[in-house]
mmCIF file with all atom_site columns, C-alpha atoms in Angstrom:
data_model
loop_
_atom_site.group_PDB
_atom_site.id
_atom_site.type_symbol
_atom_site.label_atom_id
_atom_site.label_alt_id
_atom_site.label_comp_id
_atom_site.label_asym_id
_atom_site.label_entity_id
_atom_site.label_seq_id
_atom_site.pdbx_PDB_ins_code
_atom_site.Cartn_x
_atom_site.Cartn_y
_atom_site.Cartn_z
_atom_site.occupancy
_atom_site.B_iso_or_equiv
_atom_site.pdbx_formal_charge
_atom_site.auth_seq_id
_atom_site.auth_comp_id
_atom_site.auth_asym_id
_atom_site.auth_atom_id
_atom_site.pdbx_PDB_model_num
ATOM 1   C CA . UNK X 1 1   ? 12.502  -27.167 -4.353  1.00 67.00 ? 17  UNK X CA 1
ATOM 2   C CA . UNK X 1 2   ? 8.409   -26.288 -5.713  1.00 81.00 ? 18  UNK X CA 1
ATOM 3   C CA . UNK X 1 3   ? 7.502   -27.152 -9.212  1.00 90.00 ? 19  UNK X CA 1
ATOM 4   C CA . UNK X 1 4   ? 4.287   -25.491 -10.100 1.00 92.00 ? 20  UNK X CA 1
ATOM 5   C CA . UNK X 1 5   ? 2.000   -25.726 -13.816 1.00 94.00 ? 21  UNK X CA 1
ATOM 6   C CA . UNK X 1 6   ? -1.050  -23.555 -14.347 1.00 93.00 ? 22  UNK X CA 1
ATOM 7   C CA . UNK X 1 7   ? -3.062  -22.558 -17.417 1.00 95.00 ? 23  UNK X CA 1
ATOM 8   C CA . UNK X 1 8   ? -6.009  -20.820 -17.964 1.00 92.00 ? 24  UNK X CA 1
ATOM 9   C CA . UNK X 1 9   ? -9.103  -21.748 -18.291 1.00 90.00 ? 25  UNK X CA 1
ATOM 10  C CA . UNK X 1 10  ? -9.088  -21.442 -21.659 1.00 89.00 ? 26  UNK X CA 1
ATOM 11  C CA . UNK X 1 11  ? -6.116  -23.546 -22.013 1.00 92.00 ? 27  UNK X CA 1
ATOM 12  C CA . UNK X 1 12  ? -3.860  -20.987 -24.274 1.00 94.00 ? 28  UNK X CA 1
ATOM 13  C CA . UNK X 1 13  ? -1.482  -19.404 -21.720 1.00 96.00 ? 29  UNK X CA 1
ATOM 14  C CA . UNK X 1 14  ? 0.721   -22.011 -19.150 1.00 96.00 ? 30  UNK X CA 1
ATOM 15  C CA . UNK X 1 15  ? 2.689   -20.596 -16.813 1.00 95.00 ? 31  UNK X CA 1
ATOM 16  C CA . UNK X 1 16  ? 5.548   -23.087 -15.120 1.00 95.00 ? 32  UNK X CA 1
ATOM 17  C CA . UNK X 1 17  ? 7.210   -22.631 -12.171 1.00 94.00 ? 33  UNK X CA 1
ATOM 18  C CA . UNK X 1 18  ? 10.554  -24.926 -12.443 1.00 93.00 ? 34  UNK X CA 1
ATOM 19  C CA . UNK X 1 19  ? 13.364  -24.212 -10.448 1.00 90.00 ? 35  UNK X CA 1
ATOM 20  C CA . UNK X 1 20  ? 16.777  -24.727 -12.071 1.00 85.00 ? 36  UNK X CA 1
ATOM 21  C CA . UNK X 1 21  ? 20.145  -22.716 -11.706 1.00 77.00 ? 37  UNK X CA 1
ATOM 22  C CA . UNK X 1 22  ? 20.610  -22.950 -15.917 1.00 77.00 ? 38  UNK X CA 1
ATOM 23  C CA . UNK X 1 23  ? 17.320  -21.934 -17.483 1.00 84.00 ? 39  UNK X CA 1
ATOM 24  C CA . UNK X 1 24  ? 14.470  -19.517 -16.244 1.00 92.00 ? 40  UNK X CA 1
ATOM 25  C CA . UNK X 1 25  ? 12.681  -20.264 -13.324 1.00 94.00 ? 41  UNK X CA 1
ATOM 26  C CA . UNK X 1 26  ? 9.556   -18.831 -14.721 1.00 96.00 ? 42  UNK X CA 1
ATOM 27  C CA . UNK X 1 27  ? 7.973   -19.728 -18.159 1.00 96.00 ? 43  UNK X CA 1
ATOM 28  C CA . UNK X 1 28  ? 4.820   -18.194 -19.463 1.00 97.00 ? 44  UNK X CA 1
ATOM 29  C CA . UNK X 1 29  ? 3.782   -19.723 -22.640 1.00 97.00 ? 45  UNK X CA 1
ATOM 30  C CA . UNK X 1 30  ? 0.672   -17.920 -24.654 1.00 97.00 ? 46  UNK X CA 1
ATOM 31  C CA . UNK X 1 31  ? -0.614  -20.497 -28.067 1.00 97.00 ? 47  UNK X CA 1
ATOM 32  C CA . UNK X 1 32  ? -1.791  -18.375 -31.505 1.00 96.00 ? 48  UNK X CA 1
ATOM 33  C CA . UNK X 1 33  ? -4.757  -16.803 -31.679 1.00 93.00 ? 49  UNK X CA 1
ATOM 34  C CA . UNK X 1 34  ? -6.670  -15.540 -34.561 1.00 93.00 ? 50  UNK X CA 1
ATOM 35  C CA . UNK X 1 35  ? -5.214  -11.648 -33.801 1.00 91.00 ? 51  UNK X CA 1
ATOM 36  C CA . UNK X 1 36  ? -1.321  -12.686 -32.572 1.00 93.00 ? 52  UNK X CA 1
ATOM 37  C CA . UNK X 1 37  ? 0.855   -15.498 -32.822 1.00 96.00 ? 53  UNK X CA 1
ATOM 38  C CA . UNK X 1 38  ? 1.851   -17.772 -29.861 1.00 97.00 ? 54  UNK X CA 1
ATOM 39  C CA . UNK X 1 39  ? 4.165   -15.788 -27.782 1.00 97.00 ? 55  UNK X CA 1
ATOM 40  C CA . UNK X 1 40  ? 6.608   -16.060 -24.219 1.00 97.00 ? 56  UNK X CA 1
ATOM 41  C CA . UNK X 1 41  ? 7.797   -14.409 -21.243 1.00 98.00 ? 57  UNK X CA 1
ATOM 42  C CA . UNK X 1 42  ? 10.787  -15.631 -18.711 1.00 97.00 ? 58  UNK X CA 1
ATOM 43  C CA . UNK X 1 43  ? 11.900  -14.536 -15.758 1.00 97.00 ? 59  UNK X CA 1
ATOM 44  C CA . UNK X 1 44  ? 15.066  -15.354 -14.172 1.00 95.00 ? 60  UNK X CA 1
ATOM 45  C CA . UNK X 1 45  ? 14.928  -16.561 -10.565 1.00 92.00 ? 61  UNK X CA 1
ATOM 46  C CA . UNK X 1 46  ? 16.116  -13.523 -8.523  1.00 91.00 ? 62  UNK X CA 1
ATOM 47  C CA . UNK X 1 47  ? 13.805  -11.324 -10.763 1.00 94.00 ? 63  UNK X CA 1
ATOM 48  C CA . UNK X 1 48  ? 11.560  -9.620  -7.910  1.00 93.00 ? 64  UNK X CA 1
ATOM 49  C CA . UNK X 1 49  ? 7.902   -10.987 -7.501  1.00 92.00 ? 65  UNK X CA 1
ATOM 50  C CA . UNK X 1 50  ? 6.788   -7.739  -7.602  1.00 94.00 ? 66  UNK X CA 1
ATOM 51  C CA . UNK X 1 51  ? 7.620   -7.650  -11.276 1.00 96.00 ? 67  UNK X CA 1
ATOM 52  C CA . UNK X 1 52  ? 6.131   -10.730 -12.281 1.00 96.00 ? 68  UNK X CA 1
ATOM 53  C CA . UNK X 1 53  ? 2.879   -10.235 -10.592 1.00 94.00 ? 69  UNK X CA 1
ATOM 54  C CA . UNK X 1 54  ? 2.161   -7.128  -12.109 1.00 95.00 ? 70  UNK X CA 1
ATOM 55  C CA . UNK X 1 55  ? 2.501   -9.287  -15.742 1.00 96.00 ? 71  UNK X CA 1
ATOM 56  C CA . UNK X 1 56  ? 0.133   -12.293 -14.299 1.00 94.00 ? 72  UNK X CA 1
ATOM 57  C CA . UNK X 1 57  ? -2.201  -9.577  -13.185 1.00 92.00 ? 73  UNK X CA 1
ATOM 58  C CA . UNK X 1 58  ? -1.929  -8.072  -16.291 1.00 93.00 ? 74  UNK X CA 1
ATOM 59  C CA . UNK X 1 59  ? -2.552  -11.086 -18.328 1.00 93.00 ? 75  UNK X CA 1
ATOM 60  C CA . UNK X 1 60  ? -5.409  -12.603 -16.100 1.00 90.00 ? 76  UNK X CA 1
ATOM 61  C CA . UNK X 1 61  ? -7.721  -9.500  -16.365 1.00 87.00 ? 77  UNK X CA 1
ATOM 62  C CA . UNK X 1 62  ? -10.499 -10.245 -19.048 1.00 77.00 ? 78  UNK X CA 1
ATOM 63  C CA . UNK X 1 63  ? -11.304 -6.719  -19.164 1.00 78.00 ? 79  UNK X CA 1
ATOM 64  C CA . UNK X 1 64  ? -8.321  -4.407  -18.733 1.00 79.00 ? 80  UNK X CA 1
ATOM 65  C CA . UNK X 1 65  ? -8.931  -0.308  -18.641 1.00 79.00 ? 81  UNK X CA 1
ATOM 66  C CA . UNK X 1 66  ? -9.186  1.689   -22.142 1.00 77.00 ? 82  UNK X CA 1
ATOM 67  C CA . UNK X 1 67  ? -6.780  3.703   -21.044 1.00 79.00 ? 83  UNK X CA 1
ATOM 68  C CA . UNK X 1 68  ? -4.129  1.028   -19.633 1.00 81.00 ? 84  UNK X CA 1
ATOM 69  C CA . UNK X 1 69  ? -0.417  1.760   -21.423 1.00 82.00 ? 85  UNK X CA 1
ATOM 70  C CA . UNK X 1 70  ? 0.663   0.335   -23.584 1.00 92.00 ? 86  UNK X CA 1
ATOM 71  C CA . UNK X 1 71  ? 4.024   1.265   -24.013 1.00 94.00 ? 87  UNK X CA 1
ATOM 72  C CA . UNK X 1 72  ? 6.364   -0.424  -22.369 1.00 96.00 ? 88  UNK X CA 1
ATOM 73  C CA . UNK X 1 73  ? 9.248   3.029   -22.466 1.00 96.00 ? 89  UNK X CA 1
ATOM 74  C CA . UNK X 1 74  ? 6.427   5.193   -21.407 1.00 96.00 ? 90  UNK X CA 1
ATOM 75  C CA . UNK X 1 75  ? 7.077   4.500   -17.890 1.00 96.00 ? 91  UNK X CA 1
ATOM 76  C CA . UNK X 1 76  ? 10.817  4.352   -17.780 1.00 97.00 ? 92  UNK X CA 1
ATOM 77  C CA . UNK X 1 77  ? 10.995  7.706   -19.887 1.00 97.00 ? 93  UNK X CA 1
ATOM 78  C CA . UNK X 1 78  ? 8.563   9.110   -16.643 1.00 96.00 ? 94  UNK X CA 1
ATOM 79  C CA . UNK X 1 79  ? 11.507  7.458   -13.893 1.00 97.00 ? 95  UNK X CA 1
ATOM 80  C CA . UNK X 1 80  ? 14.332  9.313   -15.833 1.00 97.00 ? 96  UNK X CA 1
ATOM 81  C CA . UNK X 1 81  ? 15.690  6.215   -17.832 1.00 97.00 ? 97  UNK X CA 1
ATOM 82  C CA . UNK X 1 82  ? 18.445  7.810   -20.868 1.00 97.00 ? 98  UNK X CA 1
ATOM 83  C CA . UNK X 1 83  ? 19.047  5.931   -24.480 1.00 96.00 ? 99  UNK X CA 1
ATOM 84  C CA . UNK X 1 84  ? 21.033  2.766   -24.221 1.00 93.00 ? 100 UNK X CA 1
ATOM 85  C CA . UNK X 1 85  ? 22.602  1.415   -26.702 1.00 87.00 ? 101 UNK X CA 1
ATOM 86  C CA . UNK X 1 86  ? 20.607  1.079   -30.137 1.00 86.00 ? 102 UNK X CA 1
ATOM 87  C CA . UNK X 1 87  ? 17.092  0.475   -29.111 1.00 90.00 ? 103 UNK X CA 1
ATOM 88  C CA . UNK X 1 88  ? 17.096  0.655   -25.321 1.00 96.00 ? 104 UNK X CA 1
ATOM 89  C CA . UNK X 1 89  ? 17.335  2.985   -21.821 1.00 97.00 ? 105 UNK X CA 1
ATOM 90  C CA . UNK X 1 90  ? 18.871  1.953   -18.463 1.00 96.00 ? 106 UNK X CA 1
ATOM 91  C CA . UNK X 1 91  ? 18.189  3.194   -15.208 1.00 95.00 ? 107 UNK X CA 1
ATOM 92  C CA . UNK X 1 92  ? 19.587  6.552   -13.303 1.00 93.00 ? 108 UNK X CA 1
ATOM 93  C CA . UNK X 1 93  ? 21.867  4.416   -11.653 1.00 89.00 ? 109 UNK X CA 1
ATOM 94  C CA . UNK X 1 94  ? 22.699  1.702   -14.714 1.00 90.00 ? 110 UNK X CA 1
ATOM 95  C CA . UNK X 1 95  ? 22.087  -1.454  -13.178 1.00 91.00 ? 111 UNK X CA 1
ATOM 96  C CA . UNK X 1 96  ? 19.355  -2.168  -14.967 1.00 94.00 ? 112 UNK X CA 1
ATOM 97  C CA . UNK X 1 97  ? 18.590  -2.000  -18.668 1.00 96.00 ? 113 UNK X CA 1
ATOM 98  C CA . UNK X 1 98  ? 15.838  -2.257  -21.244 1.00 97.00 ? 114 UNK X CA 1
ATOM 99  C CA . UNK X 1 99  ? 15.662  -2.716  -25.256 1.00 96.00 ? 115 UNK X CA 1
ATOM 100 C CA . UNK X 1 100 ? 14.111  -4.096  -27.786 1.00 95.00 ? 116 UNK X CA 1
ATOM 101 C CA . UNK X 1 101 ? 15.790  -6.592  -29.753 1.00 94.00 ? 117 UNK X CA 1
ATOM 102 C CA . UNK X 1 102 ? 17.236  -6.349  -32.986 1.00 91.00 ? 118 UNK X CA 1
ATOM 103 C CA . UNK X 1 103 ? 19.182  -9.755  -33.318 1.00 88.00 ? 119 UNK X CA 1
ATOM 104 C CA . UNK X 1 104 ? 18.077  -12.440 -36.540 1.00 89.00 ? 120 UNK X CA 1
ATOM 105 C CA . UNK X 1 105 ? 17.688  -14.766 -33.812 1.00 86.00 ? 121 UNK X CA 1
ATOM 106 C CA . UNK X 1 106 ? 15.193  -13.304 -31.693 1.00 88.00 ? 122 UNK X CA 1
ATOM 107 C CA . UNK X 1 107 ? 14.169  -9.897  -33.585 1.00 91.00 ? 123 UNK X CA 1
ATOM 108 C CA . UNK X 1 108 ? 11.647  -7.742  -32.003 1.00 94.00 ? 124 UNK X CA 1
ATOM 109 C CA . UNK X 1 109 ? 11.454  -9.641  -28.342 1.00 96.00 ? 125 UNK X CA 1
ATOM 110 C CA . UNK X 1 110 ? 11.868  -7.359  -25.143 1.00 97.00 ? 126 UNK X CA 1
ATOM 111 C CA . UNK X 1 111 ? 14.985  -8.166  -22.767 1.00 96.00 ? 127 UNK X CA 1
ATOM 112 C CA . UNK X 1 112 ? 15.556  -6.466  -19.687 1.00 96.00 ? 128 UNK X CA 1
ATOM 113 C CA . UNK X 1 113 ? 18.954  -6.870  -17.974 1.00 95.00 ? 129 UNK X CA 1
ATOM 114 C CA . UNK X 1 114 ? 20.027  -5.981  -14.212 1.00 93.00 ? 130 UNK X CA 1
ATOM 115 C CA . UNK X 1 115 ? 23.579  -6.631  -13.505 1.00 92.00 ? 131 UNK X CA 1
ATOM 116 C CA . UNK X 1 116 ? 26.308  -5.292  -10.849 1.00 87.00 ? 132 UNK X CA 1
ATOM 117 C CA . UNK X 1 117 ? 28.814  -3.712  -12.732 1.00 76.00 ? 133 UNK X CA 1
ATOM 118 C CA . UNK X 1 118 ? 29.877  -4.915  -15.667 1.00 71.00 ? 134 UNK X CA 1
ATOM 119 C CA . UNK X 1 119 ? 30.147  -8.304  -15.141 1.00 75.00 ? 135 UNK X CA 1
ATOM 120 C CA . UNK X 1 120 ? 27.760  -9.640  -13.001 1.00 86.00 ? 136 UNK X CA 1
ATOM 121 C CA . UNK X 1 121 ? 24.399  -10.529 -13.540 1.00 89.00 ? 137 UNK X CA 1
ATOM 122 C CA . UNK X 1 122 ? 22.093  -10.438 -11.651 1.00 91.00 ? 138 UNK X CA 1
ATOM 123 C CA . UNK X 1 123 ? 18.595  -11.401 -13.514 1.00 93.00 ? 139 UNK X CA 1
ATOM 124 C CA . UNK X 1 124 ? 16.848  -10.963 -16.496 1.00 95.00 ? 140 UNK X CA 1
ATOM 125 C CA . UNK X 1 125 ? 13.552  -11.528 -17.911 1.00 97.00 ? 141 UNK X CA 1
ATOM 126 C CA . UNK X 1 126 ? 12.227  -11.662 -22.079 1.00 97.00 ? 142 UNK X CA 1
ATOM 127 C CA . UNK X 1 127 ? 9.694   -11.292 -23.204 1.00 98.00 ? 143 UNK X CA 1
ATOM 128 C CA . UNK X 1 128 ? 8.644   -12.490 -27.308 1.00 97.00 ? 144 UNK X CA 1
ATOM 129 C CA . UNK X 1 129 ? 7.999   -9.988  -29.960 1.00 96.00 ? 145 UNK X CA 1
ATOM 130 C CA . UNK X 1 130 ? 4.162   -10.961 -29.935 1.00 96.00 ? 146 UNK X CA 1
ATOM 131 C CA . UNK X 1 131 ? 3.640   -10.390 -26.139 1.00 97.00 ? 147 UNK X CA 1
ATOM 132 C CA . UNK X 1 132 ? 1.119   -7.843  -25.585 1.00 95.00 ? 148 UNK X CA 1
ATOM 133 C CA . UNK X 1 133 ? 2.455   -4.379  -25.440 1.00 95.00 ? 149 UNK X CA 1
ATOM 134 C CA . UNK X 1 134 ? 0.149   -4.057  -22.497 1.00 95.00 ? 150 UNK X CA 1
ATOM 135 C CA . UNK X 1 135 ? 1.827   -6.996  -20.571 1.00 96.00 ? 151 UNK X CA 1
ATOM 136 C CA . UNK X 1 136 ? 5.327   -5.847  -21.518 1.00 97.00 ? 152 UNK X CA 1
ATOM 137 C CA . UNK X 1 137 ? 4.333   -2.127  -19.875 1.00 97.00 ? 153 UNK X CA 1
ATOM 138 C CA . UNK X 1 138 ? 2.921   -3.353  -16.740 1.00 96.00 ? 154 UNK X CA 1
ATOM 139 C CA . UNK X 1 139 ? 6.641   -5.449  -16.718 1.00 98.00 ? 155 UNK X CA 1
ATOM 140 C CA . UNK X 1 140 ? 8.330   -1.886  -16.946 1.00 98.00 ? 156 UNK X CA 1
ATOM 141 C CA . UNK X 1 141 ? 5.936   -0.078  -15.003 1.00 97.00 ? 157 UNK X CA 1
ATOM 142 C CA . UNK X 1 142 ? 6.237   -2.048  -11.704 1.00 97.00 ? 158 UNK X CA 1
ATOM 143 C CA . UNK X 1 143 ? 10.408  -2.005  -12.484 1.00 97.00 ? 159 UNK X CA 1
ATOM 144 C CA . UNK X 1 144 ? 10.513  1.619   -12.485 1.00 96.00 ? 160 UNK X CA 1
ATOM 145 C CA . UNK X 1 145 ? 8.309   2.278   -9.485  1.00 95.00 ? 161 UNK X CA 1
ATOM 146 C CA . UNK X 1 146 ? 9.915   3.767   -6.884  1.00 92.00 ? 162 UNK X CA 1
ATOM 147 C CA . UNK X 1 147 ? 7.503   2.666   -4.415  1.00 92.00 ? 163 UNK X CA 1
ATOM 148 C CA . UNK X 1 148 ? 9.792   -0.069  -1.227  1.00 88.00 ? 164 UNK X CA 1
ATOM 149 C CA . UNK X 1 149 ? 9.122   -3.820  -1.861  1.00 86.00 ? 165 UNK X CA 1
ATOM 150 C CA . UNK X 1 150 ? 9.138   -5.743  1.278   1.00 84.00 ? 166 UNK X CA 1
ATOM 151 C CA . UNK X 1 151 ? 11.437  -8.523  2.071   1.00 83.00 ? 167 UNK X CA 1
ATOM 152 C CA . UNK X 1 152 ? 12.493  -10.585 5.454   1.00 79.00 ? 168 UNK X CA 1
ATOM 153 C CA . UNK X 1 153 ? 15.532  -9.415  7.537   1.00 71.00 ? 169 UNK X CA 1
ATOM 154 C CA . UNK X 1 154 ? 16.772  -11.714 9.895   1.00 64.00 ? 170 UNK X CA 1
ATOM 155 C CA . UNK X 1 155 ? 19.794  -9.191  10.819  1.00 57.00 ? 171 UNK X CA 1
ATOM 156 C CA . UNK X 1 156 ? 22.250  -10.756 9.351   1.00 64.00 ? 172 UNK X CA 1
ATOM 157 C CA . UNK X 1 157 ? 21.693  -10.686 5.898   1.00 65.00 ? 173 UNK X CA 1
ATOM 158 C CA . UNK X 1 158 ? 19.724  -8.932  3.261   1.00 68.00 ? 174 UNK X CA 1
ATOM 159 C CA . UNK X 1 159 ? 18.490  -10.597 -0.187  1.00 68.00 ? 175 UNK X CA 1
ATOM 160 C CA . UNK X 1 160 ? 20.807  -9.021  -2.671  1.00 75.00 ? 176 UNK X CA 1
ATOM 161 C CA . UNK X 1 161 ? 24.011  -9.237  -3.859  1.00 77.00 ? 177 UNK X CA 1
ATOM 162 C CA . UNK X 1 162 ? 25.149  -5.595  -3.297  1.00 79.00 ? 178 UNK X CA 1
ATOM 163 C CA . UNK X 1 163 ? 23.949  -3.936  0.027   1.00 76.00 ? 179 UNK X CA 1
ATOM 164 C CA . UNK X 1 164 ? 25.708  -0.988  -0.386  1.00 79.00 ? 180 UNK X CA 1
ATOM 165 C CA . UNK X 1 165 ? 22.772  -0.990  -3.439  1.00 79.00 ? 181 UNK X CA 1
ATOM 166 C CA . UNK X 1 166 ? 19.897  -1.834  -1.021  1.00 81.00 ? 182 UNK X CA 1
ATOM 167 C CA . UNK X 1 167 ? 18.882  1.640   0.715   1.00 83.00 ? 183 UNK X CA 1
ATOM 168 C CA . UNK X 1 168 ? 16.905  -0.117  3.756   1.00 83.00 ? 184 UNK X CA 1
ATOM 169 C CA . UNK X 1 169 ? 14.300  0.759   6.421   1.00 85.00 ? 185 UNK X CA 1
ATOM 170 C CA . UNK X 1 170 ? 12.763  -1.435  9.731   1.00 84.00 ? 186 UNK X CA 1
ATOM 171 C CA . UNK X 1 171 ? 9.571   -2.339  10.389  1.00 84.00 ? 187 UNK X CA 1
ATOM 172 C CA . UNK X 1 172 ? 7.075   -4.131  12.140  1.00 84.00 ? 188 UNK X CA 1
ATOM 173 C CA . UNK X 1 173 ? 4.344   -6.180  10.091  1.00 82.00 ? 189 UNK X CA 1
ATOM 174 C CA . UNK X 1 174 ? 2.107   -8.660  12.150  1.00 85.00 ? 190 UNK X CA 1
ATOM 175 C CA . UNK X 1 175 ? 2.533   -11.545 11.974  1.00 83.00 ? 191 UNK X CA 1
ATOM 176 C CA . UNK X 1 176 ? -1.630  -12.035 11.149  1.00 84.00 ? 192 UNK X CA 1
ATOM 177 C CA . UNK X 1 177 ? -1.230  -9.126  8.851   1.00 82.00 ? 193 UNK X CA 1
ATOM 178 C CA . UNK X 1 178 ? 1.605   -11.255 6.608   1.00 80.00 ? 194 UNK X CA 1
ATOM 179 C CA . UNK X 1 179 ? -0.478  -14.623 7.056   1.00 80.00 ? 195 UNK X CA 1
ATOM 180 C CA . UNK X 1 180 ? -3.783  -13.112 5.512   1.00 85.00 ? 196 UNK X CA 1
ATOM 181 C CA . UNK X 1 181 ? -1.291  -10.837 2.695   1.00 83.00 ? 197 UNK X CA 1
ATOM 182 C CA . UNK X 1 182 ? -1.764  -13.683 -0.106  1.00 82.00 ? 198 UNK X CA 1
ATOM 183 C CA . UNK X 1 183 ? -5.632  -14.712 1.126   1.00 87.00 ? 199 UNK X CA 1
ATOM 184 C CA . UNK X 1 184 ? -5.837  -11.180 0.572   1.00 86.00 ? 200 UNK X CA 1
ATOM 185 C CA . UNK X 1 185 ? -4.723  -10.487 -3.022  1.00 84.00 ? 201 UNK X CA 1
ATOM 186 C CA . UNK X 1 186 ? -6.747  -13.792 -4.024  1.00 85.00 ? 202 UNK X CA 1
ATOM 187 C CA . UNK X 1 187 ? -9.792  -12.722 -2.992  1.00 86.00 ? 203 UNK X CA 1
ATOM 188 C CA . UNK X 1 188 ? -9.443  -8.729  -4.297  1.00 84.00 ? 204 UNK X CA 1
ATOM 189 C CA . UNK X 1 189 ? -8.252  -10.798 -7.814  1.00 82.00 ? 205 UNK X CA 1
ATOM 190 C CA . UNK X 1 190 ? -10.849 -12.215 -8.092  1.00 82.00 ? 206 UNK X CA 1
ATOM 191 C CA . UNK X 1 191 ? -13.160 -9.951  -7.372  1.00 81.00 ? 207 UNK X CA 1
ATOM 192 C CA . UNK X 1 192 ? -12.349 -8.474  -10.756 1.00 76.00 ? 208 UNK X CA 1
ATOM 193 C CA . UNK X 1 193 ? -14.101 -11.587 -12.851 1.00 69.00 ? 209 UNK X CA 1
ATOM 194 C CA . UNK X 1 194 ? -17.306 -11.468 -10.320 1.00 62.00 ? 210 UNK X CA 1
ATOM 195 C CA . UNK X 1 195 ? -19.914 -10.510 -12.433 1.00 59.00 ? 211 UNK X CA 1
ATOM 196 C CA . UNK X 1 196 ? -21.782 -6.990  -11.407 1.00 54.00 ? 212 UNK X CA 1
ATOM 197 C CA . UNK X 1 197 ? -25.338 -8.385  -10.009 1.00 55.00 ? 213 UNK X CA 1
ATOM 198 C CA . UNK X 1 198 ? -28.048 -7.011  -12.109 1.00 55.00 ? 214 UNK X CA 1
ATOM 199 C CA . UNK X 1 199 ? -31.377 -5.248  -11.079 1.00 55.00 ? 215 UNK X CA 1
ATOM 200 C CA . UNK X 1 200 ? -34.132 -7.733  -11.351 1.00 58.00 ? 216 UNK X CA 1
ATOM 201 C CA . UNK X 1 201 ? -36.474 -6.863  -14.403 1.00 54.00 ? 217 UNK X CA 1
ATOM 202 C CA . UNK X 1 202 ? -40.016 -6.348  -12.713 1.00 57.00 ? 218 UNK X CA 1
ATOM 203 C CA . UNK X 1 203 ? -42.412 -8.545  -14.193 1.00 54.00 ? 219 UNK X CA 1
ATOM 204 C CA . UNK X 1 204 ? -45.788 -6.954  -15.591 1.00 55.00 ? 220 UNK X CA 1
ATOM 205 C CA . UNK X 1 205 ? -48.827 -7.520  -14.152 1.00 53.00 ? 221 UNK X CA 1
ATOM 206 C CA . UNK X 1 206 ? -52.517 -8.594  -16.282 1.00 51.00 ? 222 UNK X CA 1
ATOM 207 C CA . UNK X 1 207 ? -54.808 -6.031  -15.773 1.00 53.00 ? 223 UNK X CA 1
ATOM 208 C CA . UNK X 1 208 ? -57.702 -7.611  -13.210 1.00 51.00 ? 224 UNK X CA 1
ATOM 209 C CA . UNK X 1 209 ? -60.198 -9.127  -14.835 1.00 51.00 ? 225 UNK X CA 1
ATOM 210 C CA . UNK X 1 210 ? -63.903 -7.333  -13.817 1.00 51.00 ? 226 UNK X CA 1
ATOM 211 C CA . UNK X 1 211 ? -67.095 -9.254  -14.816 1.00 48.00 ? 227 UNK X CA 1
ATOM 212 C CA . UNK X 1 212 ? -70.119 -10.500 -13.198 1.00 48.00 ? 228 UNK X CA 1
ATOM 213 C CA . UNK X 1 213 ? -70.150 -14.083 -11.325 1.00 44.00 ? 229 UNK X CA 1
ATOM 214 C CA . UNK X 1 214 ? -72.593 -16.434 -12.271 1.00 43.00 ? 230 UNK X CA 1
#
């Protein structure tokens, strides 16, 4: 099983992939900063990769747009999620739940749980109370996104615990597209950090000197 450890250039953030049946597979720890205490985010093994990517993309964006969403509930309200518990929202099909915890152990933490039925938990994600709201909002926006996700289907099974809740559409994709997908994604993200070249400043030329030659 793969084990991956990535640190940010400034050594402030540490992303760990540690496959372990008893613990979250993905864990992000961020050190304290002058304007924010230390915080964390963690994701269970079955958390869709698109949701984790939404968080890491937002984290790696050094210059987020001024109008970037910062309300974790915003996209969920727009997608028709309904109130759940004291401080949460439930998806229209009642399989996903997002809430701001008020427990003494982790007051203010954000918890997302996806279940099948009453007792079958599929995956869980959690953000610490001091996690930047824009990262939580990026996660919930990806969670509420109705756009289909691509998964490999060999005809015998689908990557789900209950095929009845999945709307399936088979699409043929060129192997070359699959092979270059990761490389294209890395290049597109790296382009965000490439400084825009500035036009050279024209140099001033001294006026010609006129004089008599001797």
